PDB file of C-alpha atoms and ligand atoms in Angstrom:
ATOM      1  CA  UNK A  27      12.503  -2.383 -31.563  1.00  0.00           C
ATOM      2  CA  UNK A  28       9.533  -3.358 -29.841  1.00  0.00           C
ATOM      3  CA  UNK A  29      10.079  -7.074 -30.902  1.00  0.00           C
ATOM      4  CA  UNK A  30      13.400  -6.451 -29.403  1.00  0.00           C
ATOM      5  CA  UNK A  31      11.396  -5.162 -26.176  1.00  0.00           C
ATOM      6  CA  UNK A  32       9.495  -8.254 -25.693  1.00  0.00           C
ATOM      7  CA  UNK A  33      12.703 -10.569 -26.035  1.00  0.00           C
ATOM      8  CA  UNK A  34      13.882  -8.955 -22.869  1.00  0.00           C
ATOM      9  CA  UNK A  35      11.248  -8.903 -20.635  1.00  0.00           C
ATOM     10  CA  UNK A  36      11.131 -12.939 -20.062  1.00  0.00           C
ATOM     11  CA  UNK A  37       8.996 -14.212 -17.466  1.00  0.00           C
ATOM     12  CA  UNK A  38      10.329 -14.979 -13.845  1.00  0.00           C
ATOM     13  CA  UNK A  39      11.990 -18.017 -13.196  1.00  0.00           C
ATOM     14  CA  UNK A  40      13.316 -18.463 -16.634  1.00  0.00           C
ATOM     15  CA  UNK A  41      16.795 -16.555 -16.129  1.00  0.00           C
ATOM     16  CA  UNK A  42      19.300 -15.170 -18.407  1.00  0.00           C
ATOM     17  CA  UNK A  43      22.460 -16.874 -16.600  1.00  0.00           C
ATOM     18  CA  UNK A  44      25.059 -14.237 -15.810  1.00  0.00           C
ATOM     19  CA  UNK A  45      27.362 -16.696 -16.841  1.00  0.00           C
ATOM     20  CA  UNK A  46      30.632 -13.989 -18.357  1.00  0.00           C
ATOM     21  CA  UNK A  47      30.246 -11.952 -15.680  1.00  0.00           C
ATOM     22  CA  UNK A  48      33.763 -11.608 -13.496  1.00  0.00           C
ATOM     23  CA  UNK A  49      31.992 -12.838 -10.395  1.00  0.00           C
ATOM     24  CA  UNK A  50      29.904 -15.997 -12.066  1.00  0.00           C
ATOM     25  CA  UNK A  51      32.788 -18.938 -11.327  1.00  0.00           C
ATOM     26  CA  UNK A  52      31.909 -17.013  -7.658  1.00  0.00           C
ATOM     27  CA  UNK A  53      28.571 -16.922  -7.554  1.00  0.00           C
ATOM     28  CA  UNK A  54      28.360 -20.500  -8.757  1.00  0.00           C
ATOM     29  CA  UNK A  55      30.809 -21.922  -6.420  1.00  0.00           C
ATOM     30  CA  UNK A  56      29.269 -20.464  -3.497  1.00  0.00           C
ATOM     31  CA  UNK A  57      25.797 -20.862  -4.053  1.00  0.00           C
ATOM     32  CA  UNK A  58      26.190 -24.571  -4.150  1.00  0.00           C
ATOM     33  CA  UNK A  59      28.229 -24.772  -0.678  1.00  0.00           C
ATOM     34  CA  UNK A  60      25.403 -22.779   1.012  1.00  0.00           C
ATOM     35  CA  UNK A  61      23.202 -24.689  -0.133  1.00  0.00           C
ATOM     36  CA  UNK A  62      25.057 -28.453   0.841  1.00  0.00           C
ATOM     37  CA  UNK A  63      25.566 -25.975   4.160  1.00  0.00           C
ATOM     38  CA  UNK A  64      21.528 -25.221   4.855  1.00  0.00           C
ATOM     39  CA  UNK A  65      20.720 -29.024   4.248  1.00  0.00           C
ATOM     40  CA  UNK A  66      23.199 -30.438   6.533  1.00  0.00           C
ATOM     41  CA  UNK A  67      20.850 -30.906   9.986  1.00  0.00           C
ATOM     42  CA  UNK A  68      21.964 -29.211  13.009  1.00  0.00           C
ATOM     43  CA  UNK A  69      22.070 -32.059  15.398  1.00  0.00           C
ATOM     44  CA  UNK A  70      25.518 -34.516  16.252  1.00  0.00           C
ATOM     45  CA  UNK A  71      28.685 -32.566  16.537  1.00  0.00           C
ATOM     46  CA  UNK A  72      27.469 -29.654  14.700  1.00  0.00           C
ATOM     47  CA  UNK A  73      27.635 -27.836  17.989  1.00  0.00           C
ATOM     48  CA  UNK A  74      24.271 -25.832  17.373  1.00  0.00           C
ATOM     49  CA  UNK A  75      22.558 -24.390  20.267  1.00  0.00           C
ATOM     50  CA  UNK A  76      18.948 -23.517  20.338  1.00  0.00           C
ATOM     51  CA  UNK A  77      18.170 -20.101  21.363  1.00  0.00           C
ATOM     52  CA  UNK A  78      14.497 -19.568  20.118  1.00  0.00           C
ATOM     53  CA  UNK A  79      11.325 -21.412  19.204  1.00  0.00           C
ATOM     54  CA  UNK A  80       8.007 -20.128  18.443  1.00  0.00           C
ATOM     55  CA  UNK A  81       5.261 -22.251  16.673  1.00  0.00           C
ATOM     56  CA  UNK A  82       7.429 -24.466  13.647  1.00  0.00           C
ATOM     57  CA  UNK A  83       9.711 -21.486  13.703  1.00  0.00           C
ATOM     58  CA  UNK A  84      13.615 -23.050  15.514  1.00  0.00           C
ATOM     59  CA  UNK A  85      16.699 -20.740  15.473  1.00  0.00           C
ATOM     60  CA  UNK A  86      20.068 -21.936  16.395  1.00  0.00           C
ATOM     61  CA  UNK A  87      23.710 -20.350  16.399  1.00  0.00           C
ATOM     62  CA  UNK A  88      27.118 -21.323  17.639  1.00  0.00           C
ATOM     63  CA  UNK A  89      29.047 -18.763  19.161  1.00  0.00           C
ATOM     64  CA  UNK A  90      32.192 -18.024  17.839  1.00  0.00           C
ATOM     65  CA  UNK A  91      34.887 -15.416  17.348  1.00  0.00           C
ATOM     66  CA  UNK A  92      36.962 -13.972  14.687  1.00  0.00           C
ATOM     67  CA  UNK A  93      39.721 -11.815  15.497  1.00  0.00           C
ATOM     68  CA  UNK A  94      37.997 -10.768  18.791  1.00  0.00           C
ATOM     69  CA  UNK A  95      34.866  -9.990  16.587  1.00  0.00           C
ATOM     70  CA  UNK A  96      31.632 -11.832  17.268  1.00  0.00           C
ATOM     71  CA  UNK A  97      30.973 -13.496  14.155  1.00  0.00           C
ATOM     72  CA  UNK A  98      28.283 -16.606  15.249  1.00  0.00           C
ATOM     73  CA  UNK A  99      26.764 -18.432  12.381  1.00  0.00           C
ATOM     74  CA  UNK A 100      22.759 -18.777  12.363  1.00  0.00           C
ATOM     75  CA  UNK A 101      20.610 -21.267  11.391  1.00  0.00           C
ATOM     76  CA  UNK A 102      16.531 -21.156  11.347  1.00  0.00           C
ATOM     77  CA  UNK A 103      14.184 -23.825  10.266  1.00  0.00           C
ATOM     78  CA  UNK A 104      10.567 -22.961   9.792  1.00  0.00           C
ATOM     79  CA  UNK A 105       7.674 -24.216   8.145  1.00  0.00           C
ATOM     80  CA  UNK A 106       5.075 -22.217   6.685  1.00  0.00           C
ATOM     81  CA  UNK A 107       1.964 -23.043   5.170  1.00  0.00           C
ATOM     82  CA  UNK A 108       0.197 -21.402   1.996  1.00  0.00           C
ATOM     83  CA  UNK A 109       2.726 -19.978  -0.035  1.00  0.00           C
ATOM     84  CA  UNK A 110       5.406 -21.968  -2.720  1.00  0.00           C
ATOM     85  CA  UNK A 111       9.456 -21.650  -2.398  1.00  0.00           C
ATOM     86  CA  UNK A 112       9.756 -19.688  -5.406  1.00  0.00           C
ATOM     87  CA  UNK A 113       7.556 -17.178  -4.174  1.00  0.00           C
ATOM     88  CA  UNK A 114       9.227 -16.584  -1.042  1.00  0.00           C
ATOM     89  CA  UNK A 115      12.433 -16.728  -2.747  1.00  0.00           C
ATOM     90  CA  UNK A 116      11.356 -14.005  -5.149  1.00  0.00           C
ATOM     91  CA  UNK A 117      10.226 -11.937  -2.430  1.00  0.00           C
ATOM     92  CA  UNK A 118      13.538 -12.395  -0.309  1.00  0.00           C
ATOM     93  CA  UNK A 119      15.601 -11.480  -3.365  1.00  0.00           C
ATOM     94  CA  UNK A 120      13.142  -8.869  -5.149  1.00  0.00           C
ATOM     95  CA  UNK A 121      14.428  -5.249  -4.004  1.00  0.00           C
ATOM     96  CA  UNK A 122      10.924  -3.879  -4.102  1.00  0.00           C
ATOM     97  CA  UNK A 123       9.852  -5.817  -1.586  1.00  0.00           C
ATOM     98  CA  UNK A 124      12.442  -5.374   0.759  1.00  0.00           C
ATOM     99  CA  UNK A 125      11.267  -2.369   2.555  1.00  0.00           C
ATOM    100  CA  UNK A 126       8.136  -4.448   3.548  1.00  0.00           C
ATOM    101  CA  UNK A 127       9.955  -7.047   5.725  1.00  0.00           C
ATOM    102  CA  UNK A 128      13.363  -5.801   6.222  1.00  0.00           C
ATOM    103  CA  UNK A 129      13.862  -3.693   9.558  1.00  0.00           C
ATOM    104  CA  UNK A 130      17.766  -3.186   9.655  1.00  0.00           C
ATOM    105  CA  UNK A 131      17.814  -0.708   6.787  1.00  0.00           C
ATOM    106  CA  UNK A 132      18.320   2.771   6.415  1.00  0.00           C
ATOM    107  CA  UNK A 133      18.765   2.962   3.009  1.00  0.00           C
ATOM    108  CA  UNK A 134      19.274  -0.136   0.289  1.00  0.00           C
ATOM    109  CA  UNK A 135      20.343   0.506  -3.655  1.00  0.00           C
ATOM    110  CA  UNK A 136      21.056  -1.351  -6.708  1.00  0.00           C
ATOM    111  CA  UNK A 137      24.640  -0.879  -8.001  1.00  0.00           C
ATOM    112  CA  UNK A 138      24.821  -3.857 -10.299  1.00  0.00           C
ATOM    113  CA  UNK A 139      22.215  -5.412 -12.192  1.00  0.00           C
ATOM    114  CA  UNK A 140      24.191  -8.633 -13.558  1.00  0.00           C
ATOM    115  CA  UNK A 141      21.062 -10.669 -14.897  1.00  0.00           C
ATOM    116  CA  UNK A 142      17.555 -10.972 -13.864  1.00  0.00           C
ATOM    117  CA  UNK A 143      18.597 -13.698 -11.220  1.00  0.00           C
ATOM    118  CA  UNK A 144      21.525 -11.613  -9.743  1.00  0.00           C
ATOM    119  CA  UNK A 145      22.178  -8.196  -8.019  1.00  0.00           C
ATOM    120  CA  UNK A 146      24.401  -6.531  -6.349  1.00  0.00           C
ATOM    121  CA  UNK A 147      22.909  -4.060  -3.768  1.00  0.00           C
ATOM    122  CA  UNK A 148      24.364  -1.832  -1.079  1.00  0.00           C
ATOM    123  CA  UNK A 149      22.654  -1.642   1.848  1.00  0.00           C
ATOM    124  CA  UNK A 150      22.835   1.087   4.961  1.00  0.00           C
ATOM    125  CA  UNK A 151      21.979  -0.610   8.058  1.00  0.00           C
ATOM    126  CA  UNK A 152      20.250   1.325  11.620  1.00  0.00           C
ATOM    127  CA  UNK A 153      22.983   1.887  13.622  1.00  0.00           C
ATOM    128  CA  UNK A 154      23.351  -0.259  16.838  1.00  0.00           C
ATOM    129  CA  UNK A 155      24.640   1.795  19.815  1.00  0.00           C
ATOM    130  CA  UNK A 156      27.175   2.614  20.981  1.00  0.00           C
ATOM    131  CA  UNK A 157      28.730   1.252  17.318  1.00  0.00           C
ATOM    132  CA  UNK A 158      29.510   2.917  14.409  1.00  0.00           C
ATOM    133  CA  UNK A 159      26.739   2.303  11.873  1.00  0.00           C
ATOM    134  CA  UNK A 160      27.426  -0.670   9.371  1.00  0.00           C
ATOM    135  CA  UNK A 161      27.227  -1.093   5.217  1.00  0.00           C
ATOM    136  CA  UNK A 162      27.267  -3.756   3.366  1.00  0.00           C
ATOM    137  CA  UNK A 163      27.742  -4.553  -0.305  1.00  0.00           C
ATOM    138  CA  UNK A 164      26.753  -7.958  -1.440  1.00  0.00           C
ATOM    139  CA  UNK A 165      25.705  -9.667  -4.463  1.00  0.00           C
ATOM    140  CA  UNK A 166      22.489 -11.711  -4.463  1.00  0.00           C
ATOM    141  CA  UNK A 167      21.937 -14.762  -6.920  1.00  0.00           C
ATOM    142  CA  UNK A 168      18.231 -16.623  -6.534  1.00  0.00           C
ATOM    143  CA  UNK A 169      18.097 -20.084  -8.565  1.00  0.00           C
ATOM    144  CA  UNK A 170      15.736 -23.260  -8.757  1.00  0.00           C
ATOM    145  CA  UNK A 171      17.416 -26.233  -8.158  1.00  0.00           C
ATOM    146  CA  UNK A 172      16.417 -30.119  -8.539  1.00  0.00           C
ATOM    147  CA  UNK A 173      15.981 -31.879  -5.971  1.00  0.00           C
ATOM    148  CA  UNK A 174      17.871 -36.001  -5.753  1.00  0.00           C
ATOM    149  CA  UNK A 175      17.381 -36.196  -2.125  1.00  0.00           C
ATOM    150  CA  UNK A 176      13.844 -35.857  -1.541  1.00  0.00           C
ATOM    151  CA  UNK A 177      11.651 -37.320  -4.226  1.00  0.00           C
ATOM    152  CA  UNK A 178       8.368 -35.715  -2.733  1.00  0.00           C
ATOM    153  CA  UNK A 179       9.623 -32.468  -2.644  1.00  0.00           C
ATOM    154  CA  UNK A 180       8.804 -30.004  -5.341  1.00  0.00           C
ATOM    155  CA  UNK A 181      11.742 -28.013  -6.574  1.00  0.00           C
ATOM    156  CA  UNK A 182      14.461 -26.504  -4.010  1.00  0.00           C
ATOM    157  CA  UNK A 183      14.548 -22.785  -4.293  1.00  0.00           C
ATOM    158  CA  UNK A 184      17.914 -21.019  -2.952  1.00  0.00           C
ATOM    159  CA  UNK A 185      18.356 -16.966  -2.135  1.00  0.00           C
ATOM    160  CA  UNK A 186      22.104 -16.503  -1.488  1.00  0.00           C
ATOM    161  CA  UNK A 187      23.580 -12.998  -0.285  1.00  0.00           C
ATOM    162  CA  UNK A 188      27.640 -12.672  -0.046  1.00  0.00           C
ATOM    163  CA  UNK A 189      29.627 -10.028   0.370  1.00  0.00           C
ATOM    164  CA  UNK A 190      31.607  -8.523  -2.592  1.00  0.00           C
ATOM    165  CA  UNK A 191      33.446  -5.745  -3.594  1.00  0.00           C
ATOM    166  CA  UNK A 192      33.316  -2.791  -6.343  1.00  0.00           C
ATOM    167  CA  UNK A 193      36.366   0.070  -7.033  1.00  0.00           C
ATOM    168  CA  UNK A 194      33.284   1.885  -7.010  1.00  0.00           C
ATOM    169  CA  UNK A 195      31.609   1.679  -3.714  1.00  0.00           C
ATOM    170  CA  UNK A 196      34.877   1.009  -1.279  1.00  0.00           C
ATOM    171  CA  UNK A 197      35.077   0.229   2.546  1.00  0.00           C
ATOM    172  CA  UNK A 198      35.026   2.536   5.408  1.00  0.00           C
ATOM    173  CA  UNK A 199      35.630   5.864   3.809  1.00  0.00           C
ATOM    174  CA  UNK A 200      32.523   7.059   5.102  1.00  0.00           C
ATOM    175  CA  UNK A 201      30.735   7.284   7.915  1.00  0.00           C
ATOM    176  CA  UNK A 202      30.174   3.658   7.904  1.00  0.00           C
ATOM    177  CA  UNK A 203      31.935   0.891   8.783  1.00  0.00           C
ATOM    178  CA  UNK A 204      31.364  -2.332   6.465  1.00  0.00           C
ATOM    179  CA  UNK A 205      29.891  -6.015   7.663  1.00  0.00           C
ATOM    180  CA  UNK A 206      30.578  -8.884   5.738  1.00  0.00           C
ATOM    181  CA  UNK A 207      28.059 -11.516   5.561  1.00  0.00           C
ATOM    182  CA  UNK A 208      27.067 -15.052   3.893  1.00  0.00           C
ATOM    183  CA  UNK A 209      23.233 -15.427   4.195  1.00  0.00           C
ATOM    184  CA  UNK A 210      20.998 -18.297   2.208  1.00  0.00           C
ATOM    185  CA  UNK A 211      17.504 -18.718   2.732  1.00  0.00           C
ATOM    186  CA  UNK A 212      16.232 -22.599   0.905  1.00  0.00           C
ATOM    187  CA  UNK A 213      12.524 -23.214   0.444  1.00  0.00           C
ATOM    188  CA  UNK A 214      11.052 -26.759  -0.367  1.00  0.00           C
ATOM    189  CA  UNK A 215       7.375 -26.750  -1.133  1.00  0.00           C
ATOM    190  CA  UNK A 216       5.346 -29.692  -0.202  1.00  0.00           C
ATOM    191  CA  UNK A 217       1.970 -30.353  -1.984  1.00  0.00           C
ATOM    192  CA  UNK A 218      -1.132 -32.380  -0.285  1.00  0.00           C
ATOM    193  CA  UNK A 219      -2.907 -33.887  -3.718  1.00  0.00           C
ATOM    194  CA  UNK A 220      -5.765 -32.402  -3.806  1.00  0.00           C
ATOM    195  CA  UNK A 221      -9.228 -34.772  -4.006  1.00  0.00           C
ATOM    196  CA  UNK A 222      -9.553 -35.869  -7.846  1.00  0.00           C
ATOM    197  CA  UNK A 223     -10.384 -32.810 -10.558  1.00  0.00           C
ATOM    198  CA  UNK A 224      -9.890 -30.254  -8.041  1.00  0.00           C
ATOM    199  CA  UNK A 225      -6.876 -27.563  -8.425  1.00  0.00           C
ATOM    200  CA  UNK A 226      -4.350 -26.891  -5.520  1.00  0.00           C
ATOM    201  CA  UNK A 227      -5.541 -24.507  -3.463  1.00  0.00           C
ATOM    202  CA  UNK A 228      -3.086 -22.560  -0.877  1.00  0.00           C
ATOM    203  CA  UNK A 229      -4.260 -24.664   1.755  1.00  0.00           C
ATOM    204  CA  UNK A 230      -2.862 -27.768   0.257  1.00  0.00           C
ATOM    205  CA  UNK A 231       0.879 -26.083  -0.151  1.00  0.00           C
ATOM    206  CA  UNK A 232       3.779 -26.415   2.453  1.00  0.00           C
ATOM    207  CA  UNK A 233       6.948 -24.380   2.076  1.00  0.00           C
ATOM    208  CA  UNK A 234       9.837 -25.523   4.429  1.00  0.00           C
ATOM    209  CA  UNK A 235      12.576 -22.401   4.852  1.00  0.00           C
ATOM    210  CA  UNK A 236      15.863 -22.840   6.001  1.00  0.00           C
ATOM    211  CA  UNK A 237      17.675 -19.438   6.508  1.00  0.00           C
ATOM    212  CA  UNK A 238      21.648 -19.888   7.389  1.00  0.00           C
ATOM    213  CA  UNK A 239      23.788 -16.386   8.262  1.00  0.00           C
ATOM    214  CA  UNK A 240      27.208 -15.364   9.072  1.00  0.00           C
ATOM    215  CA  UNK A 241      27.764 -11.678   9.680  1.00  0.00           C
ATOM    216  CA  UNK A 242      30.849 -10.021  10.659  1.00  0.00           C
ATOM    217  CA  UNK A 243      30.950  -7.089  12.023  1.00  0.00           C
ATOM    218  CA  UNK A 244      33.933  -5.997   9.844  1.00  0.00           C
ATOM    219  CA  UNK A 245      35.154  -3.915  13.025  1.00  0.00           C
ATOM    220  CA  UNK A 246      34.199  -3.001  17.035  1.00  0.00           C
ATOM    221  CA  UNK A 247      31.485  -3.572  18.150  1.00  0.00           C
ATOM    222  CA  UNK A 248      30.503  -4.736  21.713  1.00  0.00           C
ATOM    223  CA  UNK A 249      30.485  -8.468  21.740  1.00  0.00           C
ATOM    224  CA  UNK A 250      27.448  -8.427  24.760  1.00  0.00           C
ATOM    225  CA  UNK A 251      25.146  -5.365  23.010  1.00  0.00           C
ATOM    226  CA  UNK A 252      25.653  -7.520  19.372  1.00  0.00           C
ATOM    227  CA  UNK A 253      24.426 -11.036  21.123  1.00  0.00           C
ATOM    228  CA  UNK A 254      21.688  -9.200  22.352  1.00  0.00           C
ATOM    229  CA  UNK A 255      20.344  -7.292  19.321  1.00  0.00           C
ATOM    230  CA  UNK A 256      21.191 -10.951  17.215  1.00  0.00           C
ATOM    231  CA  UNK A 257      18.879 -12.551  19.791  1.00  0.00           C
ATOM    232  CA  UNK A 258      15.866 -10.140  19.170  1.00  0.00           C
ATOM    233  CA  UNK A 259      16.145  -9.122  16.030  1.00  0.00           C
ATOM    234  CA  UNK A 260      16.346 -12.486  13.920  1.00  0.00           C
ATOM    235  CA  UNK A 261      13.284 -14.224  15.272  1.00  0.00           C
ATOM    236  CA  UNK A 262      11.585 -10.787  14.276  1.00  0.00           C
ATOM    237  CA  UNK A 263      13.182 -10.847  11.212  1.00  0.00           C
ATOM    238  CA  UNK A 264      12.060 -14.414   9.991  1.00  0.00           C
ATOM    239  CA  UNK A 265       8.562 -13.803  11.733  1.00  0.00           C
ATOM    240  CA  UNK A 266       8.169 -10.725  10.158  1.00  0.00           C
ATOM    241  CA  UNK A 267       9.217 -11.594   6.651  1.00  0.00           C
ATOM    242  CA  UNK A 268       6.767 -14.613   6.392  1.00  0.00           C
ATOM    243  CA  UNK A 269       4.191 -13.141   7.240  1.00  0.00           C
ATOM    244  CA  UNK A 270       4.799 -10.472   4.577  1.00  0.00           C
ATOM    245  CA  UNK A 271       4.897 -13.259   2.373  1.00  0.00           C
ATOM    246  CA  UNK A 272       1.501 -14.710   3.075  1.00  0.00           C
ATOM    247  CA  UNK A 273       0.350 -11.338   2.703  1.00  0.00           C
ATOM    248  CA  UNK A 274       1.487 -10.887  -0.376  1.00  0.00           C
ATOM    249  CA  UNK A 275       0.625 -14.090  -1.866  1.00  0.00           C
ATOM    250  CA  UNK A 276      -2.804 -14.711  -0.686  1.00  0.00           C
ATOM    251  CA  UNK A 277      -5.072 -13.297  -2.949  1.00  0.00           C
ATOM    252  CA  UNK A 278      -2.868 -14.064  -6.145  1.00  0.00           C
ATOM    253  CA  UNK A 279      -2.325 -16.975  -8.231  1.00  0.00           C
ATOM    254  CA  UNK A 280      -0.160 -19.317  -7.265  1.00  0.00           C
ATOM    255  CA  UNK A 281       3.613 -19.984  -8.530  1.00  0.00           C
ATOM    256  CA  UNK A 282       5.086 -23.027  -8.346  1.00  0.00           C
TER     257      UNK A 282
HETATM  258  O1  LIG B  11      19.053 -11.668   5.476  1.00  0.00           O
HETATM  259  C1  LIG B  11      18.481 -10.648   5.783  1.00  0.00           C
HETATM  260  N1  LIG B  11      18.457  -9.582   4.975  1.00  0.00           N
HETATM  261  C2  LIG B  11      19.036  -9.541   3.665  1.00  0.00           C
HETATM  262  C3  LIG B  11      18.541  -8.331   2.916  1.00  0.00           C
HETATM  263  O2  LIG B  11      18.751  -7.166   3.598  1.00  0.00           O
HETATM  264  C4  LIG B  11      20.548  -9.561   3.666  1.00  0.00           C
HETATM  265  C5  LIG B  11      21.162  -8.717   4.711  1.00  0.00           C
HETATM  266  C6  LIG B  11      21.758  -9.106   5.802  1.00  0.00           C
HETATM  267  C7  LIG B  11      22.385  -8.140   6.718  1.00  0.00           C
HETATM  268  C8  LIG B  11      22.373  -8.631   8.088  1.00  0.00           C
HETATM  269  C9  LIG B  11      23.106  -7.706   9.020  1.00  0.00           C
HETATM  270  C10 LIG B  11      22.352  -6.548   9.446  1.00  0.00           C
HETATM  271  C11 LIG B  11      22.902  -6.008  10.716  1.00  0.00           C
HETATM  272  C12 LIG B  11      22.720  -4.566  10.800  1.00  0.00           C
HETATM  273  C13 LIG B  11      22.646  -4.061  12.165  1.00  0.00           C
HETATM  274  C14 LIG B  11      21.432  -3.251  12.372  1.00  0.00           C
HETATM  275  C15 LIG B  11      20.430  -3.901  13.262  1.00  0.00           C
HETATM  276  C16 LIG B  11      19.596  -2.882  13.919  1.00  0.00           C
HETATM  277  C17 LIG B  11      18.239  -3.388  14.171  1.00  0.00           C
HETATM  278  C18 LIG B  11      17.420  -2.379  14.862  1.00  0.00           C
HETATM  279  C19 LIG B  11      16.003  -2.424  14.437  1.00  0.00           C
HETATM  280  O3  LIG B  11      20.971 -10.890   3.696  1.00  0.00           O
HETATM  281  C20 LIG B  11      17.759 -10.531   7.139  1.00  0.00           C
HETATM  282  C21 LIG B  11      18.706 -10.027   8.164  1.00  0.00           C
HETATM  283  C22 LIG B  11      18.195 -10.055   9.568  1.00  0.00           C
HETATM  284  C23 LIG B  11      19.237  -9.473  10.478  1.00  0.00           C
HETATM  285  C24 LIG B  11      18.918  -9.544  11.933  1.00  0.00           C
HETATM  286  C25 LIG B  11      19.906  -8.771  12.784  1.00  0.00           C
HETATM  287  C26 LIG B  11      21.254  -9.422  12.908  1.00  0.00           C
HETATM  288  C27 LIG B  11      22.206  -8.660  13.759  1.00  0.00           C
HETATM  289  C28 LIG B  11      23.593  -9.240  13.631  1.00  0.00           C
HETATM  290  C29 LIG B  11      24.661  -8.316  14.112  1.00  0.00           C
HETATM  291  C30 LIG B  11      25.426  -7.696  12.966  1.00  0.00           C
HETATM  292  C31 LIG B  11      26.594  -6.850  13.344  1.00  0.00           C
HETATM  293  C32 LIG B  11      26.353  -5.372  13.315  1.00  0.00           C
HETATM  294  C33 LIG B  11      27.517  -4.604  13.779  1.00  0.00           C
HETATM  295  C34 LIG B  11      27.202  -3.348  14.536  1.00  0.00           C
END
């Protein structure tokens, strides 16, 4: 039993793929076209607009509508220095961190653990007035992946968060109505060589983030109150939850 134990418990980053699970040909498929999606720039006829810039931190979104809904995709580049891609992946998809950056939530649960590298979780979010107040059920896959584009570039981490469903957990039969969203967050680390027989220190690492989201309100809400909360509230976010990561990293050892 206890050899059994210790088979289990494998250290992070080497993952037991969740490869028979239902959802996997799922997962796979649209992990991979959110991350071609975060890497594609946001310049030409993309049609991106910047709406906020503070420090290396850019956001940009395209407005756009879906059955009268606002639904406008997101995209945020930001650069931050001292902490690796796989740590701030880990801490974007780690539950127990969540309620240390994440400032939408009410409540947040675990209602599927497929394999240490996937989740599904079901979130309660603050209400936004005058709407009703919003769910969502998601699953949430982190993986390492190599990099062919940029030969200096350590690995590419990905986070990616889409909306599923479970018999179990069904829409809008309580007091909540359910979003829908498609969220990646891709981290590059960048290493300055450090002078000769001297170890990387924090100060010599470079993480690049790209965080991409589509959220759909999934029913009413007003399109003018929604633009205004999405303005505010994902510059916080992405300011918010970096620092927490730098926080949490600085005093530990560093994982690559
Ligand atoms: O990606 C983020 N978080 C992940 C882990 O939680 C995950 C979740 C994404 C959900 C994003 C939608 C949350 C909207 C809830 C509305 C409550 C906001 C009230 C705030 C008051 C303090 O991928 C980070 C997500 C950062 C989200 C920023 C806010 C975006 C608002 C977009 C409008 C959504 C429509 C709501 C309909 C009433």
């Amino acid at each position: 039993d206890r050899l059994k134990q210790k088979s289990v418990s494998l250290p992070s980053g080497i993952a037991t793929p969740a490869v028979k699970h239902r959802l996997w040909p799922e997962i796979e498929k649209v992990t991979m076209e959110q991350l071609h999606y975060a890497r594609l720039g946001v310049g030409g006829a993309g049609g991106w607009q910047l709406f906020a810039e503070d420090g290396d931190m850019r956001m940009y979104r395209r407005e756009e509508e879906a059955d009268g809904l606002v639904v406008d995709p997101l995209k945020a580049c930001h650069v931050v220095k001292g902490v690796t891609g796989h740590e701030v992946c880990n801490i974007f998809f780690s539950p127990e961190y969540r309620s240390g950056w994440e400032a939408t939530l009410e409540d947040m649960t675990v209602v599927e653990n497929i394999s240490n590298d996937t989740l599904i979780f079901l979130q309660t979010h603050k209400r936004i007035w005058p709407a009703t107040q919003r769910d969502s059920l998601f699953w949430s896959h982190i993986r390492r992946v190599s990099d062919d584009q940029d030969p200096d570039a350590h690995d590419l981490w990905i986070v990616c968060n889409h909306s599923t469903e479970l018999p179990d957990y069904p829409a809008n039969t309580g007091k909540c109505v359910r979003l829908y969203l498609s969220v990646s967050l891709v981290c590059q680390t960048f290493i300055d060589p450090p002078k000769e027989g001297e170890r990387i220190k924090r100060e010599d690492i470079t993480c690049k983030i790209t965080y991409c989201s589509v959220v759909n309100p999934g029913g009413w809400a007003p399109a003018s109150v929604l633009r205004a909360v999405y303005k505010r509230e994902y510059p916080k976010f992405l300011k918010r939850f970096t620092s927490f990561c730098i926080d949490q990293c600085k005093d530990k050892p560093i994982v690559f």
